[in-house]
PDB file of C-alpha atoms in Angstrom:
ATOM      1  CA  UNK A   1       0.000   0.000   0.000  1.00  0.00           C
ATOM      2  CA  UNK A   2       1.382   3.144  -0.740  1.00  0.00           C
ATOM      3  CA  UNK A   3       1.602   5.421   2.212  1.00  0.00           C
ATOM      4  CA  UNK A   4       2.567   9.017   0.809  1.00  0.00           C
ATOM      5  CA  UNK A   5       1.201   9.638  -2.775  1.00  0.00           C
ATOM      6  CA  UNK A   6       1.515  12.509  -4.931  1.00  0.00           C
ATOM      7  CA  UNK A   7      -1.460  11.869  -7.647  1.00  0.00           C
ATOM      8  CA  UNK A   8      -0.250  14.443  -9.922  1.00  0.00           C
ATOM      9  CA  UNK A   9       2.819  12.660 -12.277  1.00  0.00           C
ATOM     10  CA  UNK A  10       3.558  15.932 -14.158  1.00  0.00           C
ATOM     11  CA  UNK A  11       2.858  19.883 -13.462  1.00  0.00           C
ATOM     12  CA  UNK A  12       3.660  22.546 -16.099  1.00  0.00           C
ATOM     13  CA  UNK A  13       3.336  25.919 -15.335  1.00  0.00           C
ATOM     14  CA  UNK A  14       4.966  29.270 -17.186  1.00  0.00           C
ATOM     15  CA  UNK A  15       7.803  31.161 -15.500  1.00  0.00           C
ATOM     16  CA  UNK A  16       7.143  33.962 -12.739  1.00  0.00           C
ATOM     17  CA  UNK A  17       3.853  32.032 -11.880  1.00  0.00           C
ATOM     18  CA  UNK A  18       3.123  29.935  -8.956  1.00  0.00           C
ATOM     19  CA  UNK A  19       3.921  26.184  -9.175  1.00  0.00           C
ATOM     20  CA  UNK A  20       1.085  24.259  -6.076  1.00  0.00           C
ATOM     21  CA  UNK A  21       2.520  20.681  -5.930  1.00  0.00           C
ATOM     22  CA  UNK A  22       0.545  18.315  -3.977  1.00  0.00           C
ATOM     23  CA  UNK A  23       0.994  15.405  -1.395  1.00  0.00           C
ATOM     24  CA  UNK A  24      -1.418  12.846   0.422  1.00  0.00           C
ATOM     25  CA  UNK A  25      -0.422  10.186   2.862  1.00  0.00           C
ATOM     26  CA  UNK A  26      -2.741   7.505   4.952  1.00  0.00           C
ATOM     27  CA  UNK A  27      -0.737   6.729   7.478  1.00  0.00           C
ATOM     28  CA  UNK A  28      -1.440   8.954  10.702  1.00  0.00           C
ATOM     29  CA  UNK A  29       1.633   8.397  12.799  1.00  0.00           C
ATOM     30  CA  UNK A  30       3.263  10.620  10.279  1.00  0.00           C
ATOM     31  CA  UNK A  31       3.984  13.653  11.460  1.00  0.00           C
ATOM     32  CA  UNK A  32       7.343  14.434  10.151  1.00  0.00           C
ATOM     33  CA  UNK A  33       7.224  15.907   6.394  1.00  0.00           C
ATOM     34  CA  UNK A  34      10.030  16.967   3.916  1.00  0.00           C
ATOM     35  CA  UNK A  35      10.039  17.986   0.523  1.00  0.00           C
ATOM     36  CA  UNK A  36      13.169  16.811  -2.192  1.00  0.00           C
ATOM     37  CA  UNK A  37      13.954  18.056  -5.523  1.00  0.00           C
ATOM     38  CA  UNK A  38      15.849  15.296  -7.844  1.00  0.00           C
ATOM     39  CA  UNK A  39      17.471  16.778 -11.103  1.00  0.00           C
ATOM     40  CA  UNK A  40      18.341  14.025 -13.799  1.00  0.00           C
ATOM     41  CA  UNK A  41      21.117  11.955 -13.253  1.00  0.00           C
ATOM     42  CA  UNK A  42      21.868  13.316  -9.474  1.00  0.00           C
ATOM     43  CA  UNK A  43      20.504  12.241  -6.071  1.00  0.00           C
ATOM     44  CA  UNK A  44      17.648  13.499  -4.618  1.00  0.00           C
ATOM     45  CA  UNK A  45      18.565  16.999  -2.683  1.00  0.00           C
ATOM     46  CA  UNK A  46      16.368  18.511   0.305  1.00  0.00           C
ATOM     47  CA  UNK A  47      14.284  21.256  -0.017  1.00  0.00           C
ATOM     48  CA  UNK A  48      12.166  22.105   2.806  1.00  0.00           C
ATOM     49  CA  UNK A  49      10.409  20.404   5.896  1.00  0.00           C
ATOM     50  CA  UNK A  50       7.279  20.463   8.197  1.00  0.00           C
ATOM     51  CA  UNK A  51       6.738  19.118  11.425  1.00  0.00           C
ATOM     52  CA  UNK A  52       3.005  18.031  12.692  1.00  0.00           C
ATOM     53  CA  UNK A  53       2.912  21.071  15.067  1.00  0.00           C
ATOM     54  CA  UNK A  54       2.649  23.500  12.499  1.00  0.00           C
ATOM     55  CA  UNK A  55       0.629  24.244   9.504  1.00  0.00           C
ATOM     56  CA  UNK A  56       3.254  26.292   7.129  1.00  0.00           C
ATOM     57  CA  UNK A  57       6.604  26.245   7.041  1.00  0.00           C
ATOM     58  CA  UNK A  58       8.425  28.873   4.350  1.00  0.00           C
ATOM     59  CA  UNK A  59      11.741  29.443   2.856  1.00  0.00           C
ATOM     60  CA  UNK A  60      12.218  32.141   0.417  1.00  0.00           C
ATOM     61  CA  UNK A  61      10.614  31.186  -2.676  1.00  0.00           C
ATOM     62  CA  UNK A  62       9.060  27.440  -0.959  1.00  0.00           C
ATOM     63  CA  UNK A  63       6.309  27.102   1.351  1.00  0.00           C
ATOM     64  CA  UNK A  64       5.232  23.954   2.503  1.00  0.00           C
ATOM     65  CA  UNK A  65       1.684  23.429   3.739  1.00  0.00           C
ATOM     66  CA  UNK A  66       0.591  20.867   5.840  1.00  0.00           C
ATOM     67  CA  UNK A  67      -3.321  19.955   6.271  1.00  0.00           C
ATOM     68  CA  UNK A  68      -4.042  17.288   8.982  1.00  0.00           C
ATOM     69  CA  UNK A  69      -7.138  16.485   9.249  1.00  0.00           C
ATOM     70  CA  UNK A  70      -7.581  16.000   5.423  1.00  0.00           C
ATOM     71  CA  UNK A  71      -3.919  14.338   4.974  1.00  0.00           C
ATOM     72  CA  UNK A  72      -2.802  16.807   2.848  1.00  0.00           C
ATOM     73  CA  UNK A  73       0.285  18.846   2.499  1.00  0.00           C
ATOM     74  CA  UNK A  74       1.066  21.128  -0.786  1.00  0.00           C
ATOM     75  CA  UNK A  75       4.664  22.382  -1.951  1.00  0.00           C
ATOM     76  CA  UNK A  76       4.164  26.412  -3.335  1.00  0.00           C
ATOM     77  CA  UNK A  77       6.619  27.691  -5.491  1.00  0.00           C
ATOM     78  CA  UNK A  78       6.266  31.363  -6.386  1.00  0.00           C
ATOM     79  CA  UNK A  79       7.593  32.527  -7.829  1.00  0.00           C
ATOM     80  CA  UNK A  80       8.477  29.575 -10.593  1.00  0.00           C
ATOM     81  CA  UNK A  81      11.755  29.904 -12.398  1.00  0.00           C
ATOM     82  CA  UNK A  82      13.342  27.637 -14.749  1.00  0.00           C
ATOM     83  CA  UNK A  83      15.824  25.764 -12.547  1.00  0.00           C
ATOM     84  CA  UNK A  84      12.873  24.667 -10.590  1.00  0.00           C
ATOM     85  CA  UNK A  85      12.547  22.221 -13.501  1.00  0.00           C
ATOM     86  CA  UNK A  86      12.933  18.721 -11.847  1.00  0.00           C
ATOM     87  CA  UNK A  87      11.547  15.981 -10.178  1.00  0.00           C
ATOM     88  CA  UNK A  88       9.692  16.840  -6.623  1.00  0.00           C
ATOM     89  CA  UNK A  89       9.137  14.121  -3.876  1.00  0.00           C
ATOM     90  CA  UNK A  90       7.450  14.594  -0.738  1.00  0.00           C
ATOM     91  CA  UNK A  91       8.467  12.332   1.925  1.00  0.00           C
ATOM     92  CA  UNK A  92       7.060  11.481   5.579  1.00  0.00           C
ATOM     93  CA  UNK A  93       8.211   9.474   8.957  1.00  0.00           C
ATOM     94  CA  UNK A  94       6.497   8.470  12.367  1.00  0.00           C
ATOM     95  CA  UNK A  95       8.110   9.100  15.501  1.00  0.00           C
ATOM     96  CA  UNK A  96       5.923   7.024  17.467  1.00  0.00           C
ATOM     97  CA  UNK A  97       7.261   3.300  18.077  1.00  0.00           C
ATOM     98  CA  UNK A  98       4.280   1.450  17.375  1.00  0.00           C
ATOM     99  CA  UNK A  99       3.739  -2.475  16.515  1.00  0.00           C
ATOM    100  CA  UNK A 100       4.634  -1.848  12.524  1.00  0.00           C
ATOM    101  CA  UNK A 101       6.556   1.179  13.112  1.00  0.00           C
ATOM    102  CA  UNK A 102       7.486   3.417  10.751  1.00  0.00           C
ATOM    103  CA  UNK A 103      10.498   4.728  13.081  1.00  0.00           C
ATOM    104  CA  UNK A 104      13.657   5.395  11.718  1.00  0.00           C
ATOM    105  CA  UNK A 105      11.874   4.905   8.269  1.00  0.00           C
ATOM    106  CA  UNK A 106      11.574   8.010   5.650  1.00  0.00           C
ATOM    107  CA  UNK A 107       8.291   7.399   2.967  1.00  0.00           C
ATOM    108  CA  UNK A 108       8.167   8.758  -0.545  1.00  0.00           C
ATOM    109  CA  UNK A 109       5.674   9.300  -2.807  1.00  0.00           C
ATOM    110  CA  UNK A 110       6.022   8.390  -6.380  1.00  0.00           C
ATOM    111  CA  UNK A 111       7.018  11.863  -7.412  1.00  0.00           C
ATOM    112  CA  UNK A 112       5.864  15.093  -9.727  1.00  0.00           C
ATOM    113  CA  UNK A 113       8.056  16.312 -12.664  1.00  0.00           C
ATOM    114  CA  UNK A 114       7.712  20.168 -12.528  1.00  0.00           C
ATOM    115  CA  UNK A 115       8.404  21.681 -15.902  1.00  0.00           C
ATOM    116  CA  UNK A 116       8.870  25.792 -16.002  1.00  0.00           C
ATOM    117  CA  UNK A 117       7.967  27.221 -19.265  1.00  0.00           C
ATOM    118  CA  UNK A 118      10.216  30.677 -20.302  1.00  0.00           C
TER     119      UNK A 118
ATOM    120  CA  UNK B   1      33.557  16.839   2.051  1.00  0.00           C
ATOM    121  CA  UNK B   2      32.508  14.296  -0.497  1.00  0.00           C
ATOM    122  CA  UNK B   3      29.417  13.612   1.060  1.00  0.00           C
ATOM    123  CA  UNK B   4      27.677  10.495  -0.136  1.00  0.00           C
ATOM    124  CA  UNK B   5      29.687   8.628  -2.642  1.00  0.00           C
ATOM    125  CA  UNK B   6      27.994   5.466  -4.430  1.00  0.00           C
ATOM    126  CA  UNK B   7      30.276   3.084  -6.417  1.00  0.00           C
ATOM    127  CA  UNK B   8      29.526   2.060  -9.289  1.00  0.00           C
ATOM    128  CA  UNK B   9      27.636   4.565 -11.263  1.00  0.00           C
ATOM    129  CA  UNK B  10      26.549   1.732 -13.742  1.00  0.00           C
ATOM    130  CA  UNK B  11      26.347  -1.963 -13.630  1.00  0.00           C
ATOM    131  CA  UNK B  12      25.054  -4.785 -15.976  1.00  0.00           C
ATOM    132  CA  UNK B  13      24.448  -8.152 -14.656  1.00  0.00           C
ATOM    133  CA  UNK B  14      23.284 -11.345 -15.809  1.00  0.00           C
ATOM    134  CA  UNK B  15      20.011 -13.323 -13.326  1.00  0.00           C
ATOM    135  CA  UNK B  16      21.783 -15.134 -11.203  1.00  0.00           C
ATOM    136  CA  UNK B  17      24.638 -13.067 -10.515  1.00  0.00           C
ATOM    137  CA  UNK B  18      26.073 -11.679  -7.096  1.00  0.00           C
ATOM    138  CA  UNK B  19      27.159  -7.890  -6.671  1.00  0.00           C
ATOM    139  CA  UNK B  20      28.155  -5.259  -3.502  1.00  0.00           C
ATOM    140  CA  UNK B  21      26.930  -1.959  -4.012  1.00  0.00           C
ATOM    141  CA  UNK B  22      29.144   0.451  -2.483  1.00  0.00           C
ATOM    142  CA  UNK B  23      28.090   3.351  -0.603  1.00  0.00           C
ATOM    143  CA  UNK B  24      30.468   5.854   2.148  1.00  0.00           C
ATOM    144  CA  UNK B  25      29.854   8.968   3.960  1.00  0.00           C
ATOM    145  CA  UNK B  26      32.474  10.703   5.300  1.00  0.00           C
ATOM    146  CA  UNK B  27      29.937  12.915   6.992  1.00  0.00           C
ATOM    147  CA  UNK B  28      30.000  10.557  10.333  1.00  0.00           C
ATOM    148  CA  UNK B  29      26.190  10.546  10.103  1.00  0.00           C
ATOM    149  CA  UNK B  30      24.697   7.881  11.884  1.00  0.00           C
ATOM    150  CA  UNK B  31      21.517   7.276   9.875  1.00  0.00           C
ATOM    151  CA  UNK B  32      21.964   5.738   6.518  1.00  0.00           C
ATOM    152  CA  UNK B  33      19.338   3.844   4.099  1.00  0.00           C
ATOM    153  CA  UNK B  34      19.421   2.427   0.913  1.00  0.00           C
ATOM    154  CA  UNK B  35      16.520   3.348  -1.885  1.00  0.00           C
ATOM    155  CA  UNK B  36      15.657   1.858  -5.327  1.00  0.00           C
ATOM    156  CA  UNK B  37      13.940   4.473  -7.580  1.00  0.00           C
ATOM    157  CA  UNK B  38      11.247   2.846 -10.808  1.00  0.00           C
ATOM    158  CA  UNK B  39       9.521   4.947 -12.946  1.00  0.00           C
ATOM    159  CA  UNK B  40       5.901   5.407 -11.402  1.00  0.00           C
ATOM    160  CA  UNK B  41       7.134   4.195  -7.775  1.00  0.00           C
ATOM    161  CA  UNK B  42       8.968   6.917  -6.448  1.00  0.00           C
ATOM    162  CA  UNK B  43      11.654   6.130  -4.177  1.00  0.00           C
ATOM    163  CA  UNK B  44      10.703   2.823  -1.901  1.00  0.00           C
ATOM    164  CA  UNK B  45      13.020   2.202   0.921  1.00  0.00           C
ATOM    165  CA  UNK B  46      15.220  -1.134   1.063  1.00  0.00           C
ATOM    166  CA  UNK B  47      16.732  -1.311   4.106  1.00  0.00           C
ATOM    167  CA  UNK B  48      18.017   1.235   6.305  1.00  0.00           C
ATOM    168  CA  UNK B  49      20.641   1.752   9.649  1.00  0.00           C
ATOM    169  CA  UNK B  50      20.664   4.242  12.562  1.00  0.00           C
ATOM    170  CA  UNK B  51      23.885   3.612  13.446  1.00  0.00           C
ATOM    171  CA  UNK B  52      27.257   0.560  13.207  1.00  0.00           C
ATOM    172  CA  UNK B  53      25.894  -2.913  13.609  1.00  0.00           C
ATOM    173  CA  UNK B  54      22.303  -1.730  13.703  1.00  0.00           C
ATOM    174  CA  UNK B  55      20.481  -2.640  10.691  1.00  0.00           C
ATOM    175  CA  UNK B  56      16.612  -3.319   9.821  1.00  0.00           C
ATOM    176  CA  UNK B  57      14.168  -3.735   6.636  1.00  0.00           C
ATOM    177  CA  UNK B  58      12.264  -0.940   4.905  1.00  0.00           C
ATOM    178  CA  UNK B  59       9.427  -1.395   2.035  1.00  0.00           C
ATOM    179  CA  UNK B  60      11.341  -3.289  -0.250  1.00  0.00           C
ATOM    180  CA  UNK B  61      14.119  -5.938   1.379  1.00  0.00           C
ATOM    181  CA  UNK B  62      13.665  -9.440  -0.086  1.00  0.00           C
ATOM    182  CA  UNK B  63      16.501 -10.181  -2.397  1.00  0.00           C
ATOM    183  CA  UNK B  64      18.906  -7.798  -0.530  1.00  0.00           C
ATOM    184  CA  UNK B  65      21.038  -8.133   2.268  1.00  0.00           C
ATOM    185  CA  UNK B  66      22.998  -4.746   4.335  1.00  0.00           C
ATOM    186  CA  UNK B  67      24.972  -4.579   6.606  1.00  0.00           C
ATOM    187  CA  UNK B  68      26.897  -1.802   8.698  1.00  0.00           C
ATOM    188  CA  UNK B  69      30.657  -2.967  10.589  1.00  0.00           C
ATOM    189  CA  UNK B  70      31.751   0.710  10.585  1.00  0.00           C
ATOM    190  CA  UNK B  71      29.708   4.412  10.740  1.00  0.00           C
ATOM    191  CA  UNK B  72      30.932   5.185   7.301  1.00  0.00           C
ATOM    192  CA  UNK B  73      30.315   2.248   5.292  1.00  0.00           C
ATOM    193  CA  UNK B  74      26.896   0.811   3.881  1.00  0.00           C
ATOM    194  CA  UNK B  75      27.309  -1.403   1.440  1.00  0.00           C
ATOM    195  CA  UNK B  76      24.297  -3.487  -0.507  1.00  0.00           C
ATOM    196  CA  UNK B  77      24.549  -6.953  -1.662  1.00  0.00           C
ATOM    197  CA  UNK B  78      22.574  -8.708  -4.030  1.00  0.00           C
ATOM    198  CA  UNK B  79      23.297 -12.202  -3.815  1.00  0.00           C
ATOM    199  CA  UNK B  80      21.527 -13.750  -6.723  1.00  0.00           C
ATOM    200  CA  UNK B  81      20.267 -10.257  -9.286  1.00  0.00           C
ATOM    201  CA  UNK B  82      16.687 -11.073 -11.085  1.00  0.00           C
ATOM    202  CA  UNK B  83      15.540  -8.601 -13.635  1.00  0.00           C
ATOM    203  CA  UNK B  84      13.294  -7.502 -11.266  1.00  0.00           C
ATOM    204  CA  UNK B  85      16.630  -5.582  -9.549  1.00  0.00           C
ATOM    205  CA  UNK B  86      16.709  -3.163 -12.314  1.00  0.00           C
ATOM    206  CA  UNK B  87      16.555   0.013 -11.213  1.00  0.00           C
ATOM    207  CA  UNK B  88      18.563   2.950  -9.872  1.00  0.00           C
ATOM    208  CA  UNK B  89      19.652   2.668  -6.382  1.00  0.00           C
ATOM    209  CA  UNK B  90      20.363   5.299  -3.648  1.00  0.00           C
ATOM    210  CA  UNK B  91      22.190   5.698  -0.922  1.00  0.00           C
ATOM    211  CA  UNK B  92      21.231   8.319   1.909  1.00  0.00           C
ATOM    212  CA  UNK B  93      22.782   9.374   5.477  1.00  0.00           C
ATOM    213  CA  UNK B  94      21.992  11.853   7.874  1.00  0.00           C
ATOM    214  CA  UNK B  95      23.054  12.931  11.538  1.00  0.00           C
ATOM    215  CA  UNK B  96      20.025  11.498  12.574  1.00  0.00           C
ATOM    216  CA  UNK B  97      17.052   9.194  11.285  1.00  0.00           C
ATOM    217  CA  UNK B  98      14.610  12.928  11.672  1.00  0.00           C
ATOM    218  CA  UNK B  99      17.420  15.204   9.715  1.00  0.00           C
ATOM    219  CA  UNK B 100      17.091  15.721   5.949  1.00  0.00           C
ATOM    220  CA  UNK B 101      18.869  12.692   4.029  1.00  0.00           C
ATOM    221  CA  UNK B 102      21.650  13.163   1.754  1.00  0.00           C
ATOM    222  CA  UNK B 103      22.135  11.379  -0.860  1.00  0.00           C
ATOM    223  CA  UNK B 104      24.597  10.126  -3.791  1.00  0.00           C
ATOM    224  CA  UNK B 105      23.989  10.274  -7.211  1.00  0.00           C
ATOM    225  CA  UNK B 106      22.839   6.757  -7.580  1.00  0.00           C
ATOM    226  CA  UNK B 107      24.097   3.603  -9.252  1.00  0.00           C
ATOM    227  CA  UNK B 108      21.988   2.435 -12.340  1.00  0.00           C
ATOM    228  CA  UNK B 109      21.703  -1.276 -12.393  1.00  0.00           C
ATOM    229  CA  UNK B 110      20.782  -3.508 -15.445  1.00  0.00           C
ATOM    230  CA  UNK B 111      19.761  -7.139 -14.836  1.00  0.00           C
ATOM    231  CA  UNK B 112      19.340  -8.912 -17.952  1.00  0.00           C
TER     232      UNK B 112
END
């Protein structure tokens, strides 16, 4: 069962507007989130994070989002430039031990291939 | 620093074939995991360790086999590659299991 999915495969938007990429996970021990960007042929590289306790977290150009009660968390670029052209993958972990923990265990979703239009 | 540095970059095998992965930090993180990336699957974990002789399964272990004698050094074995292996594989660390991973650029792997 996939735990964190991102529904969207592909989002194109045109430069200088503002790129929304979305995120949905079942599980609700997670309450840990992070956001990567992967360019081809590299590893993934981190981009921004949220813990459960808040509902926003921003960093310049990036805000994260994070939506509880409807599983939900959303990525906002603005605004989008070029280089933002690459793969985006939200991730989540549980810091609750539990029976099938998800401790010490990061989650990704299956990803969203921003392109940025000139 | 060189970070995270995965060896090979490519591999081909033939089913049935054995093969290390190679993957060092010189970061002295204690976390580090191993990933396989598909097309349409994201990034499923394989197995992952939060520190030396501590190692435990993630989403996707059967067929592989970690393990972790030193902090630096993570290496992945396949000891018998199917077809179904093919993919590209990353390794991550961090200070900590909750700090953002980093990773290496991968190793693309070809099981034919």
């Amino acid at each position: 069962d996939q735990q964190v999915k991102q529904n969207s495969p592909s989002l194109s938007v045109q430069e200088g507007r503002i790129s929304i990429l979305n995120c949905d996970y079942t599980n609700s021990m997670f309450d840990y989130f992070l956001w990567y960007k992967k360019y081809p042929a590299e590893g993934p590289t981190f981009l921004i994070s949220i813990s459960s306790i808040k509902d926003k977290n921003e960093d310049g150009r990036f805000t994260v989002f994070l939506n509880k009660s409807a599983k939900h968390l959303s990525l906002h670029i603005v605004p989008s430039q070029p280089g933002d052209s690459a793969v985006y993958f939200c991730a989540a972990s549980a810091s609750v031990i539990t029976g099938s923990s998800n401790t010490g265990k990061l989650i990704f979703g299956q990803g969203t291939t921003l392109q940025v239009k000139p | 620093n060189a970070g995270v540095t995965q060896t090979p970059k490519f591999q081909v095998l033939k089913t049935g074939q054995s093969m290390t992965l190679q993957c060092a930090q010189d970061m002295n993180h204690e976390y580090m995991s191993w990933y396989r990336q598909d097309p349409g699957m994201g990034l499923r974990l394989i197995h992952y360790s939060v520190g030396a002789g501590i190692t435990d399964q993630g989403e996707v272990p059967n067929g592989y086999n970690v393990s972790r004698s030193t902090t630096e050094d993570f290496p992945l074995r396949l000891l018998s590659a199917a077809p179904s292996q093919t993919s590209v594989y990353f390794c991550a660390s961090s200070s900590d299991w909750r700090t953002p991973l980093h990773f290496g650029n991968g190793t693309r792997l070809t099981v034919t």
